[in-house]
Tab-separated table of C-alpha atoms in Angstrom:
chain	number	residue	atom	x	y	z
A	1082	MET	CA	-95.728	114.637	53.181
A	1083	GLY	CA	-96.271	114.815	56.661
A	1084	ALA	CA	-93.583	116.949	57.436
A	1085	PHE	CA	-94.627	119.067	54.208
A	1086	GLN	CA	-98.663	119.414	55.191
A	1087	SER	CA	-97.540	121.041	59.134
A	1088	ILE	CA	-95.229	123.698	56.708
A	1089	VAL	CA	-98.772	124.452	55.225
A	1090	GLU	CA	-100.683	124.252	58.692
A	1091	GLN	CA	-98.270	126.118	59.940
A	1092	THR	CA	-97.935	129.381	57.209
A	1093	GLY	CA	-100.920	128.642	55.229
A	1094	ASP	CA	-102.836	131.644	57.319
A	1095	MET	CA	-99.641	133.837	57.554
A	1096	LEU	CA	-98.558	133.592	53.725
A	1097	VAL	CA	-102.963	134.132	52.405
A	1098	ARG	CA	-102.885	137.388	54.741
A	1099	LEU	CA	-99.496	138.258	53.090
A	1100	SER	CA	-101.074	137.432	49.532
A	1101	ALA	CA	-103.950	139.689	50.345
A	1102	ARG	CA	-102.905	142.349	51.398
A	1103	MET	CA	-100.901	142.498	48.221
A	1104	LEU	CA	-103.888	141.613	46.428
A	1105	GLY	CA	-106.642	142.879	48.127
A	1106	ASN	CA	-108.294	140.027	47.531
A	1107	VAL	CA	-108.522	136.460	50.027
A	1108	THR	CA	-109.888	134.642	46.902
A	1109	ASP	CA	-107.364	135.469	44.889
A	1110	ALA	CA	-104.739	134.888	47.548
A	1111	GLU	CA	-105.391	132.028	48.318
A	1112	ASP	CA	-105.029	130.329	44.585
A	1113	VAL	CA	-101.804	132.206	44.794
A	1114	VAL	CA	-100.527	130.075	48.417
A	1115	GLN	CA	-102.427	127.477	46.968
A	1116	GLU	CA	-99.747	127.552	43.192
A	1117	ALA	CA	-97.003	128.699	45.239
A	1118	PHE	CA	-97.251	125.778	48.186
A	1119	VAL	CA	-97.100	123.700	44.821
A	1120	LYS	CA	-93.834	125.342	43.132
A	1121	ALA	CA	-92.523	124.897	47.095
A	1122	TYR	CA	-93.130	121.340	47.075
A	1123	GLN	CA	-91.730	120.279	43.925
A	1124	ALA	CA	-88.713	122.648	44.789
A	1125	LEU	CA	-88.568	120.448	48.248
A	1126	VAL	CA	-88.425	116.987	45.879
A	1127	ALA	CA	-86.320	118.500	43.367
A	1128	ASP	CA	-83.882	119.187	45.656
A	1129	GLU	CA	-84.181	122.634	45.035
A	1130	PHE	CA	-84.168	124.735	48.260
A	1131	ASP	CA	-80.773	125.536	48.899
A	1132	GLY	CA	-81.171	126.477	52.292
A	1133	ARG	CA	-79.039	129.576	51.814
A	1134	SER	CA	-82.013	131.589	53.985
A	1135	SER	CA	-84.843	130.189	55.590
A	1136	VAL	CA	-88.094	128.578	55.076
A	1137	LYS	CA	-90.079	131.573	56.335
A	1138	THR	CA	-88.374	133.690	53.491
A	1139	TRP	CA	-88.158	131.709	51.045
A	1140	LEU	CA	-91.956	130.720	51.366
A	1141	TYR	CA	-92.640	134.950	51.793
A	1142	ARG	CA	-90.502	135.242	48.211
A	1143	ILE	CA	-92.429	132.638	46.514
A	1144	VAL	CA	-95.602	133.890	47.609
A	1145	THR	CA	-94.242	137.356	47.030
A	1146	ASN	CA	-93.239	136.618	43.403
A	1147	ALA	CA	-96.892	134.406	42.889
A	1148	SER	CA	-99.155	137.035	44.094
A	1149	LEU	CA	-96.835	140.044	41.696
A	1150	ASP	CA	-97.356	137.993	38.714
A	1151	ALA	CA	-100.883	138.195	39.835
A	1152	LEU	CA	-101.258	141.334	39.728
A	1153	ARG	CA	-99.989	141.844	36.424
A	1154	LYS	CA	-102.286	139.412	35.058
A	1155	ARG	CA	-105.161	140.928	36.907
A	1156	LYS	CA	-104.107	144.526	36.018
A	1157	ARG	CA	-103.475	143.492	32.002
A	1158	LYS	CA	-107.263	142.231	32.316
A	1159	ALA	CA	-108.604	145.635	34.334
A	1160	GLU	CA	-110.132	144.086	37.089
A	1161	VAL	CA	-108.018	145.921	39.910
A	1162	GLY	CA	-110.124	146.000	43.069
A	1163	ASP	CA	-113.163	145.309	42.025
A	1164	ASP	CA	-114.269	142.195	44.155
A	1165	VAL	CA	-112.843	143.347	47.218
A	1166	LEU	CA	-116.613	143.339	48.823
A	1167	THR	CA	-117.567	140.671	47.556
A	1168	ASP	CA	-115.158	138.057	48.603
A	1169	LEU	CA	-116.147	137.111	51.982
A	1170	PRO	CA	-116.291	133.261	52.355
A	1171	GLY	CA	-117.903	133.002	55.458
A	1172	GLY	CA	-117.006	136.224	56.073
A	1173	SER	CA	-120.503	137.090	58.056
A	1174	ASP	CA	-119.756	138.275	61.180
A	1175	ALA	CA	-118.726	141.667	62.014
A	1176	ALA	CA	-114.998	141.516	62.392
A	1177	GLN	CA	-114.385	139.785	58.915
A	1178	LEU	CA	-116.446	142.323	57.541
A	1179	GLU	CA	-114.307	144.656	59.184
A	1180	ALA	CA	-111.057	143.222	57.968
A	1181	ARG	CA	-112.454	142.709	55.154
A	1182	MET	CA	-113.028	146.630	54.626
A	1183	ALA	CA	-109.284	147.302	56.383
A	1184	LEU	CA	-107.895	144.779	53.597
A	1185	ARG	CA	-109.721	147.750	50.570
A	1186	GLU	CA	-108.191	150.173	52.392
A	1187	LEU	CA	-105.157	149.596	52.431
A	1188	SER	CA	-105.469	148.620	48.817
A	1189	ASP	CA	-106.456	152.226	47.629
A	1190	TYR	CA	-103.921	153.632	49.991
A	1191	LEU	CA	-100.559	151.536	48.222
A	1192	ASP	CA	-102.666	152.356	44.030
A	1193	GLY	CA	-100.186	153.643	42.240
A	1194	LEU	CA	-96.890	152.816	43.870
A	1195	PRO	CA	-94.222	151.260	41.358
A	1196	GLU	CA	-94.751	147.125	42.037
A	1197	ASP	CA	-91.068	147.779	44.308
A	1198	GLN	CA	-91.761	150.106	46.520
A	1199	ARG	CA	-95.754	148.724	46.910
A	1200	THR	CA	-94.035	145.165	48.156
A	1201	ALA	CA	-90.729	147.203	50.318
A	1202	ILE	CA	-93.416	148.498	52.143
A	1203	ILE	CA	-96.113	145.326	52.412
A	1204	LEU	CA	-93.716	143.405	53.892
A	1205	LYS	CA	-91.635	145.896	56.270
A	1206	GLY	CA	-94.433	148.449	57.431
A	1207	VAL	CA	-97.487	145.518	57.054
A	1208	GLU	CA	-95.895	142.856	58.053
A	1209	GLY	CA	-93.383	144.149	60.354
A	1210	LEU	CA	-90.546	142.715	58.774
A	1211	THR	CA	-86.894	143.912	59.457
A	1212	THR	CA	-85.076	145.258	56.429
A	1213	GLY	CA	-82.832	142.664	56.255
A	1214	GLU	CA	-85.261	139.992	56.126
A	1215	VAL	CA	-86.465	142.009	53.619
A	1216	ALA	CA	-83.952	142.617	51.506
A	1217	ALA	CA	-83.811	138.120	51.291
A	1218	ILE	CA	-87.029	137.783	50.652
A	1219	MET	CA	-86.660	140.462	47.296
A	1220	GLU	CA	-83.432	139.344	46.584
A	1221	THR	CA	-81.509	142.857	46.686
A	1222	THR	CA	-79.367	144.923	48.945
A	1223	GLU	CA	-80.833	147.072	52.160
A	1224	GLY	CA	-79.804	150.027	51.132
A	1225	ALA	CA	-81.820	149.207	48.388
A	1226	VAL	CA	-84.968	148.530	50.742
A	1227	GLU	CA	-84.708	151.640	52.284
A	1228	GLN	CA	-84.506	153.670	49.346
A	1229	ARG	CA	-87.678	152.157	48.137
A	1230	LEU	CA	-89.469	152.752	51.979
A	1231	VAL	CA	-88.291	156.407	51.130
A	1232	ARG	CA	-90.144	156.379	47.867
A	1233	ALA	CA	-92.574	154.974	49.038
A	1234	ARG	CA	-93.094	157.006	52.137
A	1235	ALA	CA	-92.758	160.248	49.622
A	1236	THR	CA	-95.961	158.871	47.684
A	1237	LEU	CA	-97.590	158.065	50.057
A	1238	ARG	CA	-96.345	161.147	52.237
A	1239	SER	CA	-98.072	163.718	49.252
A	1240	LYS	CA	-101.084	161.378	48.200
A	1241	ARG	CA	-102.656	161.962	51.687
A	1242	SER	CA	-101.753	165.996	50.912
A	1243	GLU	CA	-103.632	165.857	47.950
A	1244	THR	CA	-106.660	163.742	49.995
B	523	MET	CA	-87.726	160.135	59.821
B	524	THR	CA	-90.018	163.207	58.924
B	525	ALA	CA	-93.472	163.501	60.660
B	526	GLY	CA	-95.175	162.817	57.469
B	527	ASP	CA	-93.638	159.096	57.469
B	528	GLU	CA	-94.487	158.449	60.999
B	529	GLN	CA	-98.324	159.581	59.676
B	530	VAL	CA	-97.614	156.827	57.194
B	531	ASP	CA	-95.828	154.173	59.190
B	532	SER	CA	-99.022	154.633	61.964
B	533	LYS	CA	-102.110	154.557	59.503
B	534	LEU	CA	-99.746	150.884	57.742
B	535	LYS	CA	-100.407	149.974	61.565
B	536	ARG	CA	-103.473	150.375	61.854
B	537	LEU	CA	-104.112	148.982	58.712
B	538	ALA	CA	-101.593	145.670	59.245
B	539	ALA	CA	-104.276	145.737	63.331
B	540	GLU	CA	-107.203	145.418	61.537
B	541	THR	CA	-105.918	143.313	59.177
B	542	GLU	CA	-104.818	140.355	61.517
B	543	SER	CA	-107.310	138.290	61.495
B	544	LEU	CA	-107.470	137.031	57.545
B	545	GLY	CA	-105.892	133.999	56.777
B	546	ALA	CA	-107.001	130.918	54.739
B	547	SER	CA	-110.280	129.267	55.307
B	548	ALA	CA	-110.954	126.234	56.724
B	549	ARG	CA	-110.463	123.482	54.127
B	550	PHE	CA	-107.153	125.294	52.715
B	551	SER	CA	-104.756	123.554	54.440
B	552	SER	CA	-106.643	119.822	51.903
B	553	ARG	CA	-107.634	122.161	49.554
B	554	VAL	CA	-103.846	122.695	49.617
B	555	MET	CA	-102.129	119.004	49.762
B	556	GLN	CA	-104.836	117.853	47.456
B	557	SER	CA	-103.489	119.520	45.258
B	558	LEU	CA	-99.799	118.618	45.464
B	559	PRO	CA	-98.968	116.334	42.416
B	560	SER	CA	-97.736	112.882	42.549
B	561	VAL	CA	-93.566	112.358	43.594
B	562	THR	CA	-92.643	108.486	43.413
B	563	PRO	CA	-89.195	108.824	46.404
B	564	SER	CA	-86.070	109.201	44.447
B	565	GLY	CA	-82.548	107.792	44.684
B	566	ILE	CA	-79.916	106.011	43.298
B	567	TRP	CA	-82.118	103.113	41.998
B	568	THR	CA	-84.935	104.165	41.725
B	569	ASP	CA	-82.880	106.004	38.930
B	570	VAL	CA	-81.025	103.315	37.828
B	571	THR	CA	-84.414	100.768	37.548
B	572	ALA	CA	-85.509	103.779	35.848
B	573	SER	CA	-83.637	103.777	33.148
B	574	ALA	CA	-82.456	100.644	32.432
B	575	ARG	CA	-86.286	100.387	32.058
B	576	TRP	CA	-85.330	102.733	29.142
B	577	LEU	CA	-82.517	100.353	28.205
B	578	MET	CA	-84.863	96.961	27.961
B	579	PRO	CA	-85.078	96.821	24.530
B	580	ALA	CA	-81.691	97.341	23.372
B	581	PHE	CA	-81.149	94.694	25.855
B	582	ALA	CA	-83.924	92.296	24.386
B	583	LEU	CA	-82.718	92.517	20.883
B	584	ALA	CA	-78.524	92.429	21.482
B	585	ALA	CA	-79.892	88.866	23.399
B	586	VAL	CA	-81.614	87.955	19.906
B	587	VAL	CA	-78.478	88.785	17.997
B	588	ALA	CA	-76.228	86.790	20.736
B	589	VAL	CA	-78.591	83.241	20.199
B	590	VAL	CA	-78.821	83.610	16.343
B	591	TRP	CA	-75.077	84.391	16.172
B	592	ALA	CA	-74.324	81.365	18.223
B	593	VAL	CA	-76.653	79.274	16.660
B	594	SER	CA	-74.964	79.767	13.478
B	595	SER	CA	-71.569	79.806	14.636
B	596	GLU	CA	-72.055	76.327	16.617
B	597	GLU	CA	-73.403	75.147	13.045
B	598	LEU	CA	-69.884	76.491	11.319
B	599	ASN	CA	-67.717	74.620	14.790
B	600	THR	CA	-69.839	71.367	13.445
B	601	GLU	CA	-68.540	72.559	9.702
B	602	LEU	CA	-64.799	72.950	11.387
B	603	LEU	CA	-64.564	70.021	13.377
B	604	ALA	CA	-66.126	67.763	10.446
B	605	SER	CA	-63.477	68.779	7.842
B	606	THR	CA	-60.769	68.387	11.574
B	607	GLU	CA	-62.063	64.908	11.893
B	608	THR	CA	-61.352	64.042	8.094
B	609	ALA	CA	-58.283	66.434	8.195
B	610	GLU	CA	-57.134	63.843	11.269
B	611	ILE	CA	-58.605	60.475	9.606
B	612	GLU	CA	-55.689	61.694	6.475
B	613	TRP	CA	-53.718	62.015	8.930
């Protein structure tokens, strides 16, 4: 339990940030990451973590999938993006406000991308992971990741030229 | 990579930098730890005792049957012994 607490403390910020970048909302991201940690804990206790990937990659994968599930649920409820700026727990200072405005800009910028392209571009272009790490998280090949990145960039370029 | 791609990447890098200060709230870790399900330690002995717990009623029933059988066969033995003693007297 103590070792797991140390994992939560070391990776919590990083995973909430990842989920927030995918969802455009920190409050929802905390809920998603909390659920993801519970799943990870249950998997560790049941000895289901096979150690083929690093703990970081494994947690990234769990949080990415949980965030995608949350996005799908939210799309079904048609609530996308409207609550970003009301999501300000303890974020009254200028830096936090600026960060949340940037989160909204990111969410709007990536809006409309298919979820596999959106995931690839967030992991590679925003999180700064290598193509190999992105492939491991998305459980696909590096070639498939590159293809998704090319398509995502093409869509984002055309979006830019439209505006 | 085209100039357009570089513009896309530089915009993503800017947004990454501007959102870098985001993270979990102060009480997030304790909230996560409180939400974890309580898990009993696992191992071969805990598994054996846990399985044995389900077999206890069957063992208890088997013990009762064994006692009844032992008592009834004791009575039968006594009867047999009595008849043997009689036979011995006859011999």
